[in-house]
Short mmCIF file of C-alpha atoms and ligand atoms in Angstrom, two decimals:
data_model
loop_
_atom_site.label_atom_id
_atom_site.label_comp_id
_atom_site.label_asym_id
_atom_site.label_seq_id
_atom_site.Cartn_x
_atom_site.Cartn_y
_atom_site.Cartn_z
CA UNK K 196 143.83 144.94 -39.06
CA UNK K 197 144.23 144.02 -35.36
CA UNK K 198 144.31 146.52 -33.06
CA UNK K 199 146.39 146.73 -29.49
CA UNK K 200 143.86 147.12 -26.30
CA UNK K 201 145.21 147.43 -22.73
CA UNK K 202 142.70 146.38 -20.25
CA UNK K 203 144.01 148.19 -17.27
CA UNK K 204 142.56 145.57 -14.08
CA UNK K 205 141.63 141.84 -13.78
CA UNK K 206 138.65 141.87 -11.66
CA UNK K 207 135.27 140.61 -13.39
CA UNK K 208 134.66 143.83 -15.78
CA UNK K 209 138.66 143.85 -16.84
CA UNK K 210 138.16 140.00 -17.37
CA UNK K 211 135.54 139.73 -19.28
CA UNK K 212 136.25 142.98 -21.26
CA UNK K 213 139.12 141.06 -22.25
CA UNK K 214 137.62 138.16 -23.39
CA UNK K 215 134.77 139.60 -25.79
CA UNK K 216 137.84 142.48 -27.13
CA UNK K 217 139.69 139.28 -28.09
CA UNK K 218 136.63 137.13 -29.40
CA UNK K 219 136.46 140.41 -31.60
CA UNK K 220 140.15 139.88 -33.00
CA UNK K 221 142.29 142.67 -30.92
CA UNK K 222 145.18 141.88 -29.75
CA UNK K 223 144.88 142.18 -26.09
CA UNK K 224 146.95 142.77 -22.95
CA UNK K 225 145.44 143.12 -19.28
CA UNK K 226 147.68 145.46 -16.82
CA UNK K 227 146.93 145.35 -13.02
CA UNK K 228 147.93 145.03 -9.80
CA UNK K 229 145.98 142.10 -8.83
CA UNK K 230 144.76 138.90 -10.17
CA UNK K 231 142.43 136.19 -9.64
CA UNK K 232 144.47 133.42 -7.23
CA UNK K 233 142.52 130.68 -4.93
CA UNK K 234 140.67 132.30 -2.34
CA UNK K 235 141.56 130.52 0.49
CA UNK K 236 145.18 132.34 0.15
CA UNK K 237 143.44 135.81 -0.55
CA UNK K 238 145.32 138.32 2.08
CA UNK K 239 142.06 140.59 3.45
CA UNK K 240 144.38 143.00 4.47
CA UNK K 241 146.40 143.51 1.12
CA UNK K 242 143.89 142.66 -1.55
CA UNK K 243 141.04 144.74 0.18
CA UNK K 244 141.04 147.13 -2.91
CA UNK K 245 140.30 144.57 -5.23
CA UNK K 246 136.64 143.76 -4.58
CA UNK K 247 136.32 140.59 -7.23
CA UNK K 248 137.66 137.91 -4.34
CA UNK K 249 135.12 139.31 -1.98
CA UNK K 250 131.90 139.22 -3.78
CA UNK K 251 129.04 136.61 -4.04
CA UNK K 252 128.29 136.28 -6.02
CA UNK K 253 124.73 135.54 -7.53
CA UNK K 254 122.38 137.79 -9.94
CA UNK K 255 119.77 139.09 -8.09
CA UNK K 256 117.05 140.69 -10.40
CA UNK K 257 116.53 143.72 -9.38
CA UNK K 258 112.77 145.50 -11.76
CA UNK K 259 113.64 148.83 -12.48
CA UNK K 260 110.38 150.72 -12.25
CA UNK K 261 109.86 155.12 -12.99
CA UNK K 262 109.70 155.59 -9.43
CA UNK K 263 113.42 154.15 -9.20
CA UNK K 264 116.45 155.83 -10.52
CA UNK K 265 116.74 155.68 -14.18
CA UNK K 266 120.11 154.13 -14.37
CA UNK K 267 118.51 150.66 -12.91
CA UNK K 268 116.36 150.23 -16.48
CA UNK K 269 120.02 150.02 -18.50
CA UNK K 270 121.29 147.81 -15.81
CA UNK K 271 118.61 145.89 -15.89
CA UNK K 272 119.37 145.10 -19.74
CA UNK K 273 123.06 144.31 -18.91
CA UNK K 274 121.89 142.08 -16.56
CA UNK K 275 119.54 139.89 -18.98
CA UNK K 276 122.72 140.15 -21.58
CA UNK K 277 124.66 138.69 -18.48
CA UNK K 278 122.43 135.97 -17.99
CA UNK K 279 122.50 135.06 -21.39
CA UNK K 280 126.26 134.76 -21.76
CA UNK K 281 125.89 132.69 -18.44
CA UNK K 282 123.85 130.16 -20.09
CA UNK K 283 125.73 129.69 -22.70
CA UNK K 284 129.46 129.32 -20.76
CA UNK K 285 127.61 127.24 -18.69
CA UNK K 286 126.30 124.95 -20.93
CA UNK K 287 129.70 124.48 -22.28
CA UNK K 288 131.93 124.36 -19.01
CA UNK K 289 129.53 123.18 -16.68
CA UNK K 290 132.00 121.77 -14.40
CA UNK K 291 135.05 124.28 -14.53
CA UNK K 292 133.78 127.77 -14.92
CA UNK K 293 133.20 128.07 -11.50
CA UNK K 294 129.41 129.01 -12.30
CA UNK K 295 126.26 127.18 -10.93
CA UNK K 296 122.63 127.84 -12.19
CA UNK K 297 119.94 127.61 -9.29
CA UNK K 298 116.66 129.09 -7.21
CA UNK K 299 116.85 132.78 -6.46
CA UNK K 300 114.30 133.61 -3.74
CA UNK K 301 113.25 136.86 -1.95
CA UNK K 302 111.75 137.47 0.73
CA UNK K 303 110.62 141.68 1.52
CA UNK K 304 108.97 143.12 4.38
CA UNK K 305 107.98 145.81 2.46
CA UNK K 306 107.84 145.80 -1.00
CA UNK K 307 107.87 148.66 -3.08
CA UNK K 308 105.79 150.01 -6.79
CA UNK K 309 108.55 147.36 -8.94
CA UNK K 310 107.42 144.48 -6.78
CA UNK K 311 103.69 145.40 -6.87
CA UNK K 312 103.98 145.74 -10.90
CA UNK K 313 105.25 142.32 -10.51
CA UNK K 314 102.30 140.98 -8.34
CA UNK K 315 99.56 142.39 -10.92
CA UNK K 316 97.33 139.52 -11.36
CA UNK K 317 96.75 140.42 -14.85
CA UNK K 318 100.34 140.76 -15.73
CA UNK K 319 102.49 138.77 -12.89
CA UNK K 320 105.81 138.47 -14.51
CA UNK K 321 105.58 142.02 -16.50
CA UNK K 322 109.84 141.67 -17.16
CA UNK K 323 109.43 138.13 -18.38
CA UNK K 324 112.38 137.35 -15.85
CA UNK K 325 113.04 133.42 -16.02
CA UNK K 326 111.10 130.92 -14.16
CA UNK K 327 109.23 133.53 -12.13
CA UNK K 328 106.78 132.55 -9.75
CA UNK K 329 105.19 134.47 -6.72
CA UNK K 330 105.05 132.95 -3.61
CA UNK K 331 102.18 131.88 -1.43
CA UNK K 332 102.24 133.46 1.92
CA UNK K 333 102.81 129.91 3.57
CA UNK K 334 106.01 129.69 1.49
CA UNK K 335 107.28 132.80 3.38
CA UNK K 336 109.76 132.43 6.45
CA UNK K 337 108.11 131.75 10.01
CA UNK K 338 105.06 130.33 7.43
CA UNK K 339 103.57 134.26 6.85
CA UNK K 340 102.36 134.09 10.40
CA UNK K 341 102.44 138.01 10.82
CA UNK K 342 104.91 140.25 12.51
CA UNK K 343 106.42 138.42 16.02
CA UNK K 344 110.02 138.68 15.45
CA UNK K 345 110.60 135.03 14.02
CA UNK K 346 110.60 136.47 10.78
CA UNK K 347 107.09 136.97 9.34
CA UNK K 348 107.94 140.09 8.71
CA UNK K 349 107.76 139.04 5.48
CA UNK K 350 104.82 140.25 3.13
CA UNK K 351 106.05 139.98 -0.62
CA UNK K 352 107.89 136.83 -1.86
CA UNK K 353 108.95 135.70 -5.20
CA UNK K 354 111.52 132.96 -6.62
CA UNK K 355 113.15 132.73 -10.46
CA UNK K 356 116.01 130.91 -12.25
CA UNK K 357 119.22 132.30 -11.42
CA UNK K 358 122.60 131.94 -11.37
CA UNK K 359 125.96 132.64 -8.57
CA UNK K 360 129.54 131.81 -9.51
CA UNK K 361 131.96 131.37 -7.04
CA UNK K 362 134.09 134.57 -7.54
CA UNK K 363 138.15 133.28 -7.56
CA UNK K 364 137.04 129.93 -9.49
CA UNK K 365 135.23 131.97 -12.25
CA UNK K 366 137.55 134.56 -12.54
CA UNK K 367 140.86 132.23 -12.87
CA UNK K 368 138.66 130.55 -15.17
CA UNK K 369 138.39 133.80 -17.39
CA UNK K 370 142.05 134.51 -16.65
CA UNK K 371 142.87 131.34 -18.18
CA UNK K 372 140.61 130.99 -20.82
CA UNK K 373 142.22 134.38 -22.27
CA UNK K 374 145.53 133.49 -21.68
CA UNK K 375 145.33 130.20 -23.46
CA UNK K 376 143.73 132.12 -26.28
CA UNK K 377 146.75 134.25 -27.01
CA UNK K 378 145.92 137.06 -24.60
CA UNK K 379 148.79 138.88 -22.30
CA UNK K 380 149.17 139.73 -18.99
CA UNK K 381 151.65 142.23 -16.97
CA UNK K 382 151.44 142.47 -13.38
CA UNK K 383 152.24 146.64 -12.94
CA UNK K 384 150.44 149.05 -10.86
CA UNK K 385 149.75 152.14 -12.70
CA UNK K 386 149.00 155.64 -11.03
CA UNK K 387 146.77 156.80 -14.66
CA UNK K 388 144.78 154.89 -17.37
CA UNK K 389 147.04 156.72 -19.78
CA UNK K 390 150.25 154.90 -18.82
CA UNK K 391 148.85 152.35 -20.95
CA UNK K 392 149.63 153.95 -23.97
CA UNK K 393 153.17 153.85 -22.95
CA UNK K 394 153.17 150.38 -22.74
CA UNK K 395 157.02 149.24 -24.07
CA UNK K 396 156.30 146.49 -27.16
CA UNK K 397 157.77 143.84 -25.18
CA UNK K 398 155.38 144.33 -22.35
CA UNK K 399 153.08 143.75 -25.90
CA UNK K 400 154.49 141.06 -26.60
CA UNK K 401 155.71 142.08 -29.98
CA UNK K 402 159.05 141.80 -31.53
CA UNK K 403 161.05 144.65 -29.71
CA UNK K 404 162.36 145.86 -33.34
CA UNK K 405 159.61 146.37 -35.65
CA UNK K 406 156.53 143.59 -35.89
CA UNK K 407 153.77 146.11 -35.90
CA UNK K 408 155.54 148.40 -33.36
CA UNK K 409 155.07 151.33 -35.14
CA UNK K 410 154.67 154.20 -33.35
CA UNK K 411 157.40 156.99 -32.62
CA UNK K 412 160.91 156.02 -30.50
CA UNK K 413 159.62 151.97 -30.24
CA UNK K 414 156.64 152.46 -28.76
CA UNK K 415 153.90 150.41 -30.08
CA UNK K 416 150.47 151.84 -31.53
CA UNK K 417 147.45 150.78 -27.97
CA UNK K 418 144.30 151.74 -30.12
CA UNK K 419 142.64 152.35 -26.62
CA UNK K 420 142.76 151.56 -23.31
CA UNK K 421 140.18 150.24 -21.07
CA UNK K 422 140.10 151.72 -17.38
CA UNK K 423 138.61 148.71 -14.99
CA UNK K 424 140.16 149.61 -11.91
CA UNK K 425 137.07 149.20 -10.28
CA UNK K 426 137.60 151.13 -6.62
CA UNK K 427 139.96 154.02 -8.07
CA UNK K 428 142.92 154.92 -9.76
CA UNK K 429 143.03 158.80 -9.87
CA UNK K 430 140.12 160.39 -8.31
CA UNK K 431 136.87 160.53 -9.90
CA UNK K 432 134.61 163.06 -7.30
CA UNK K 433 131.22 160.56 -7.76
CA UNK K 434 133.23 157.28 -6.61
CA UNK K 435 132.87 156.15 -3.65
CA UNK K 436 133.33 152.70 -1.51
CA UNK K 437 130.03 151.03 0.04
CA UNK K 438 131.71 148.38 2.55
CA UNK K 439 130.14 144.66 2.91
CA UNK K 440 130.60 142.41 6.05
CA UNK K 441 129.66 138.99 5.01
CA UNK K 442 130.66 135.44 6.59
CA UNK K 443 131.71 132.43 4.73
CA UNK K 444 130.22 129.11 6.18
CA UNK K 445 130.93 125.82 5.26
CA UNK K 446 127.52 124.56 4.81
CA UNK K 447 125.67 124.43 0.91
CA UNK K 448 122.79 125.95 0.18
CA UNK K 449 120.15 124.74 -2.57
CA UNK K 450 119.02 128.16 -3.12
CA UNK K 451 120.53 131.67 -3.17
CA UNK K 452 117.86 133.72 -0.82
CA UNK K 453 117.82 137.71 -0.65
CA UNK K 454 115.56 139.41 1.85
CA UNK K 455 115.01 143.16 2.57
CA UNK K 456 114.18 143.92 5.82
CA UNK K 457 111.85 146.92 7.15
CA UNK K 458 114.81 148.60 8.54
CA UNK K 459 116.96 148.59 5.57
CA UNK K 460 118.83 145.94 6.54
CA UNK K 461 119.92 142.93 4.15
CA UNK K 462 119.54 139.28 4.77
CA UNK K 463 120.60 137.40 2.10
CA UNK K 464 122.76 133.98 1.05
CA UNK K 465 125.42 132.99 -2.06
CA UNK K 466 125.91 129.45 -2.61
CA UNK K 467 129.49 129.38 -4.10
CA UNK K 468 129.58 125.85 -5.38
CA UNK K 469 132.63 124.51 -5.89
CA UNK K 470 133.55 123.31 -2.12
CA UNK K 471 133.13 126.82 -1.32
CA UNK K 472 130.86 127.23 1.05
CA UNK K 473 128.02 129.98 1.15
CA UNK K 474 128.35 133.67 1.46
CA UNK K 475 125.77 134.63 4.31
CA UNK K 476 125.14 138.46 4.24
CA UNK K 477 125.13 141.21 5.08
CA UNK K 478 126.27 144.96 5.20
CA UNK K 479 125.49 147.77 3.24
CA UNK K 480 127.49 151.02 4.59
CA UNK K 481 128.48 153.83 2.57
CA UNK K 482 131.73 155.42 2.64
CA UNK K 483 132.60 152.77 5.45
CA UNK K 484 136.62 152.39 5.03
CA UNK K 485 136.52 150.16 8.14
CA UNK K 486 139.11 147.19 7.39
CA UNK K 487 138.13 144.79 10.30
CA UNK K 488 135.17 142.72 10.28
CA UNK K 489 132.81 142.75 13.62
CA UNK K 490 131.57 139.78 15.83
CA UNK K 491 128.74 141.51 16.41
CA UNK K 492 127.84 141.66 13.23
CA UNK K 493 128.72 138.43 12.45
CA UNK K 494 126.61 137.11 14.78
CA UNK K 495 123.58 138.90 13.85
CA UNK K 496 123.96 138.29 10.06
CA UNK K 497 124.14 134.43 10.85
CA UNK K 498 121.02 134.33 13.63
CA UNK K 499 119.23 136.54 11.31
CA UNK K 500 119.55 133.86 8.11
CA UNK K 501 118.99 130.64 9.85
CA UNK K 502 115.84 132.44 11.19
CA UNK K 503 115.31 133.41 7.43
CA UNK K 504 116.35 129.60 6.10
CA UNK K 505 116.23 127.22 8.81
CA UNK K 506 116.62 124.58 5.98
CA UNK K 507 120.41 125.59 5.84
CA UNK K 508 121.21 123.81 8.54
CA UNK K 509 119.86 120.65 7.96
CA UNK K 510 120.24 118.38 11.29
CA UNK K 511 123.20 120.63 12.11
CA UNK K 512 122.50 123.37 15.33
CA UNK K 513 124.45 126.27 13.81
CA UNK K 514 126.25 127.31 10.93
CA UNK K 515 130.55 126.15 10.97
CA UNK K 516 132.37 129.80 10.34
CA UNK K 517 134.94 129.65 7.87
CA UNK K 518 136.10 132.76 7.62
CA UNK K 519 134.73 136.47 7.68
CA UNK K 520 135.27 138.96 4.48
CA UNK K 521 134.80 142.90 4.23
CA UNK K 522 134.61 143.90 0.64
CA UNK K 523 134.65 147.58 -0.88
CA UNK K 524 131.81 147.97 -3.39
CA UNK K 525 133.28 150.24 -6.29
CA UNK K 526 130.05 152.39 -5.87
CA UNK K 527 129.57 155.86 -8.23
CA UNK K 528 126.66 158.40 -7.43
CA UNK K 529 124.48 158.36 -10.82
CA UNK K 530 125.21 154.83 -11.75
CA UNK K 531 128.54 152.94 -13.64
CA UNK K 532 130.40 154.95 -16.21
CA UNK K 533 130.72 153.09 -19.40
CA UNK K 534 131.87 155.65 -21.92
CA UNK K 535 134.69 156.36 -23.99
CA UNK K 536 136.50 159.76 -23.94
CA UNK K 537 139.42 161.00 -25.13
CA UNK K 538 142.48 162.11 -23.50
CA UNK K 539 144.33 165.16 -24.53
CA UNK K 540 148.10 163.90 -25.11
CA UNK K 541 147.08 159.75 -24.63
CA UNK K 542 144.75 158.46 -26.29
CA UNK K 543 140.86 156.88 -26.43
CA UNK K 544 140.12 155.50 -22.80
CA UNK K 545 136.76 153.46 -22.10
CA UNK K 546 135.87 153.45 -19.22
CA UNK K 547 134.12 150.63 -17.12
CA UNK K 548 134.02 151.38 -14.07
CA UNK K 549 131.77 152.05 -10.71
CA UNK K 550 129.67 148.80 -10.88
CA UNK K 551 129.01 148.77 -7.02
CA UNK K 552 127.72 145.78 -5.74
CA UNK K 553 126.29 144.66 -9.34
CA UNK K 554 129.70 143.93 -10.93
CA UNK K 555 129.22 139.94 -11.42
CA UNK K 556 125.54 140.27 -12.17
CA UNK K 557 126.39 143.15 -15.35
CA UNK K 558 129.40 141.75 -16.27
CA UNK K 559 128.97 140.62 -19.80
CA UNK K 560 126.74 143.41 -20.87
CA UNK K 561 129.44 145.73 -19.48
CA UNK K 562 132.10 144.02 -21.57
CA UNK K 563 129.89 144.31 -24.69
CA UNK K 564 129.63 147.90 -24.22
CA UNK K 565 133.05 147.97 -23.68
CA UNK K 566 133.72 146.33 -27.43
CA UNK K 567 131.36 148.63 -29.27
CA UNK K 568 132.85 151.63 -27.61
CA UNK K 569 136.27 150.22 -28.75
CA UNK K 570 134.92 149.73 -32.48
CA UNK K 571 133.20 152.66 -32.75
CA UNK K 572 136.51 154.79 -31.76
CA UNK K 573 138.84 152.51 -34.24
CA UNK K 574 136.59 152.66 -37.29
CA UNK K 575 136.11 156.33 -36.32
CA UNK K 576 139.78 156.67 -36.59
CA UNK K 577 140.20 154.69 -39.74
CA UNK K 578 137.89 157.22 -41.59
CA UNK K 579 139.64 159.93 -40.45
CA UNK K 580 143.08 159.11 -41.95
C1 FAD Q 82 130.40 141.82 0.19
C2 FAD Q 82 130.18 141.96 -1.29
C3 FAD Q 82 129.21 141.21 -1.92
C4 FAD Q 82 128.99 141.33 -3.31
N1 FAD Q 82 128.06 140.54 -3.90
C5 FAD Q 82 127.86 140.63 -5.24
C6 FAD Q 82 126.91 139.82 -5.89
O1 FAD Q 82 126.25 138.98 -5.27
N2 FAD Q 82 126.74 139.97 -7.23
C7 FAD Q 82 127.44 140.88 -7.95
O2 FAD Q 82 127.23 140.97 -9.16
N3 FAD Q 82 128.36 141.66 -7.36
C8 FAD Q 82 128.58 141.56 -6.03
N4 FAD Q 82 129.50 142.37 -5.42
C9 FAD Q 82 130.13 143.43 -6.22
C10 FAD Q 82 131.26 142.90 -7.10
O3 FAD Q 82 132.14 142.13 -6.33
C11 FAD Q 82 131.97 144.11 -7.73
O4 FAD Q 82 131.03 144.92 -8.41
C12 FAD Q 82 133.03 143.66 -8.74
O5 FAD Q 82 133.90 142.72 -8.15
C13 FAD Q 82 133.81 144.86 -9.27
O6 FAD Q 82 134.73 144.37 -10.21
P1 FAD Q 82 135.73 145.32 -10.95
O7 FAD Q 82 136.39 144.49 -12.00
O8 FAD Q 82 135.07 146.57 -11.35
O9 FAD Q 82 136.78 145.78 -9.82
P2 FAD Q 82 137.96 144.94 -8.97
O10 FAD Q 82 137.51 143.56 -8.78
O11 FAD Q 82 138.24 145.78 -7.82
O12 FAD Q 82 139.14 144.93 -9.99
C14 FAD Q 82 139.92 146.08 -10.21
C15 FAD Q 82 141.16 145.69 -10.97
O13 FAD Q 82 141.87 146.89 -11.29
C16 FAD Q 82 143.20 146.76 -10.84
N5 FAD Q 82 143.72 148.09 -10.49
C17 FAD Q 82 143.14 149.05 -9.70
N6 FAD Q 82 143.95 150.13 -9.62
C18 FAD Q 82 145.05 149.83 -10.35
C19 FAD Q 82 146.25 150.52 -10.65
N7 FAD Q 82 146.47 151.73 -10.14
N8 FAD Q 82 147.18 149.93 -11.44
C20 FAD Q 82 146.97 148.69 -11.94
N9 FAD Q 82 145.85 147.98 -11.68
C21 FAD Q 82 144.90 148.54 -10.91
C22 FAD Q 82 143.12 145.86 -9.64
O14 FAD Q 82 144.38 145.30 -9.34
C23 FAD Q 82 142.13 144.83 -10.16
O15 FAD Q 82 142.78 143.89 -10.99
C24 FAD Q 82 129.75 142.24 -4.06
C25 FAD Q 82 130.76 142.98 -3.43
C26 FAD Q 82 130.98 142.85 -2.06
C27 FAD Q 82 132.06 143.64 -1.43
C1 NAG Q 83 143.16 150.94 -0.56
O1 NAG Q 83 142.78 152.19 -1.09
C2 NAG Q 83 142.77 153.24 -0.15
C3 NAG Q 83 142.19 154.46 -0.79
O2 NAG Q 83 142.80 154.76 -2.01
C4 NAG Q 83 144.20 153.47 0.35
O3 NAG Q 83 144.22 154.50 1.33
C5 NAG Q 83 144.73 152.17 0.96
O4 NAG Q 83 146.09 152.32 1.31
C6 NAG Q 83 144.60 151.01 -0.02
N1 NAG Q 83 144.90 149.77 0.69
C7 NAG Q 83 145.70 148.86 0.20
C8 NAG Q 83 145.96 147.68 1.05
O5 NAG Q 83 146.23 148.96 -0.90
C1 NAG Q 84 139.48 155.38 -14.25
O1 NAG Q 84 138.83 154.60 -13.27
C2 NAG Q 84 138.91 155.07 -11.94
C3 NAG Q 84 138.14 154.09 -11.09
O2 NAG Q 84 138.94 153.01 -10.83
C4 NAG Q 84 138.35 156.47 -11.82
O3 NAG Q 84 138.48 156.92 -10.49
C5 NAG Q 84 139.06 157.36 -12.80
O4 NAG Q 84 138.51 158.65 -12.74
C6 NAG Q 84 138.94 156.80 -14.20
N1 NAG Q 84 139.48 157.69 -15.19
C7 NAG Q 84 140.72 158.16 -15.22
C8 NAG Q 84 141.06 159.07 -16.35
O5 NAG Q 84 141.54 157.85 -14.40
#
């Protein structure tokens, strides 16, 4: 029998949640506050709590490795059931789901034990990731000359098949794609996960009298909600915000390029495709609840990449600014929770949630997890009655 799932948010884990709990035959309504609309209209200062618009966003392999923290080996595995899932929508929508396969290269100053496993010459591609290839130090920026400043920095380098989406296209393309397949959608902004429970059946879109509502005083059965509210809806004490300044630039890029730099710092590029431009980044800062973006910054994200990829510019002399974005990474201390649990009072609530700046990149392997923990719950139900 199909089952009633509220998705509580519409950013890329509520989204694609959605789409695999409806490929599995629920019936399925999304609640939240925001939604995907063009980009170009996105209000920074309103939407600044809904991080989807301000990703990316590209997959960036990232080896997990014993000397790393433990939860990176299960992302890791998201991220190859990601990839997968890319492949396939994008061999079937090549031109409309927003998502364009491409070079990922990196550049590190100073690598650490997962990129060494990766150089071993007797195992040089120990993950198997796609079209992996180590890089010559001529290949690296300022042509591996050493350390002067120019950026030969650079001592580790290695490129692979990859894949970025640009963020608003994708997700309206999700948003559609689940509409059109029979899925619902209520704009509401709820203050806990189990308001969706309470759902009225006309929010359900079922006949108000009756038609499967069958639960006590009209209210409809919800079999479980899922709580993707990505930067917080009541507090959980391990969540946390790590803030991103990136600029958008008008120019393409035929690669997305990541680089680590000695001081922690981040250099890196996302194509968007689409007309979109390319992300160049950018900031890492935790617990940063600053709203305003920095010409400072800006500037020294921008000289720092063209020294990085002079290619970027082709004949041009700089980069054209299009616009600059501050995003809130929905970061949680130990890793994303993707559980179920069950609330006294409510009901079964999965969570999927805290996916940092990773949330593209795990997307469908979060949503996956997100359908078994559903099944598991219903058919756990069913042989209780
Ligand atoms: C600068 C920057 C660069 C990034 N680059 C990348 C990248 O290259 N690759 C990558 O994979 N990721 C990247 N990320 C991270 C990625 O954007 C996030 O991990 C992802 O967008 C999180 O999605 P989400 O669905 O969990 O949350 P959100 O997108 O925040 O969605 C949350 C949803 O819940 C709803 N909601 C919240 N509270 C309520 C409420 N009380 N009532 C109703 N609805 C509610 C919201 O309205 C929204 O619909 C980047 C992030 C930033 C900031
Ligand atoms: C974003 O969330 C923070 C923390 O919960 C809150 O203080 C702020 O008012 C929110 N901003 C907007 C624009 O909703
Ligand atoms: C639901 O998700 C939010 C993150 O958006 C989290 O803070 C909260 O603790 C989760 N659980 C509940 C029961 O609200």
């Amino acid at each position: 029998m199909p089952q009633h799932v509220v998705v509580i948010g519409a950013g890329v884990i509520g989204l694609s949640s959605a789409i695999l709990l409806q490929q599995a035959g629920h019936a399925v309504t999304i609640v939240a506050r925001d939604f995907p609309e063009p980009f170009e209209t996105m209000d920074p200062l309103t939407k600044i709590n809904y991080t989807s618009p301000w990703g990316g966003a590209h997959n960036r392999w990232v080896p997990p490795h014993p000397s790393l923290p433990p939860h990176l080996t299960r992302e890791h595995a998201l991220s190859r059931t990601t990839y997968t899932h890319m492949q396939r929508l994008y061999h079937t929508h090549p031109h409309t789901a927003g998502l364009t396969f491409l070079k990922g290269v990196e550049y590190m100053e100073r690598p650490g034990p997962a990129q060494e496993a990766l150089s071993t010459p007797s195992a040089p591609n120990a993950l198997d990731l796609p079209g992996f290839r180590l890089l010559d130090r001529s290949e690296f920026p300022g042509g591996g000359s050493g350390s002067d400043g120019k950026g030969g920095g650079v001592t580790w380098g290695c490129e692979y098949d990859t894949w970025c989406v640009n963020p608003m296209v994708y997700c309206a393309f999700l948003l559609r794609r689940f509409v059109n397949r029979g899925g619902r959608v209520v704009r509401r902004e709820l203050r806990r996960p189990e308001e969706g429970f309470a759902l009225s059946a006309g929010e359900l879109g079922l006949a108000v009298d009756g038609g499967g509502g069958d639960g006590e005083k009209g209210v409809p059965v919800v079999a479980a909600v899922v709580n993707a509210s990505g930067t917080g809806l009541v507090p959980d004490p391990d969540m946390t915000i790590t803030r991103g300044q990136t600029c958008l630039v008008a120019e393409d890029c035929d690669v997305t390029v990541t680089r680590q730099n000695e001081d922690g710092t981040w250099t890196f590029c996302v194509p968007r495709g689409f007309e979109g431009g390319t992300i160049i980044g950018g900031t890492k800062e935790l617990n940063n609840w600053d709203t305003k973006p920095s010409a400072e910054v800006r500037a020294e994200l921008l000289r720092r990449f063209v020294e990085t990829y002079p290619k970027i510019l082709g004949d041009k002399k700089e980069l054209t600014v299009v616009r600059d974005i501050v995003g809130r990474r929905p970061t949680r201390n130990g890793g994303p929770r993707i559980e179920g649990e069950v609330v006294p009072g409510a009901g079964f609530v999965m969570h999927a949630y805290g996916l940092g700046g990773r949330g593209y990149e795990l997307s469908w392997g979060v949503a996956e997890a997100v359908v078994e923990g559903v099944e598991a719950q219903i058919k756990g139900a069913a042989a209780k009655l």
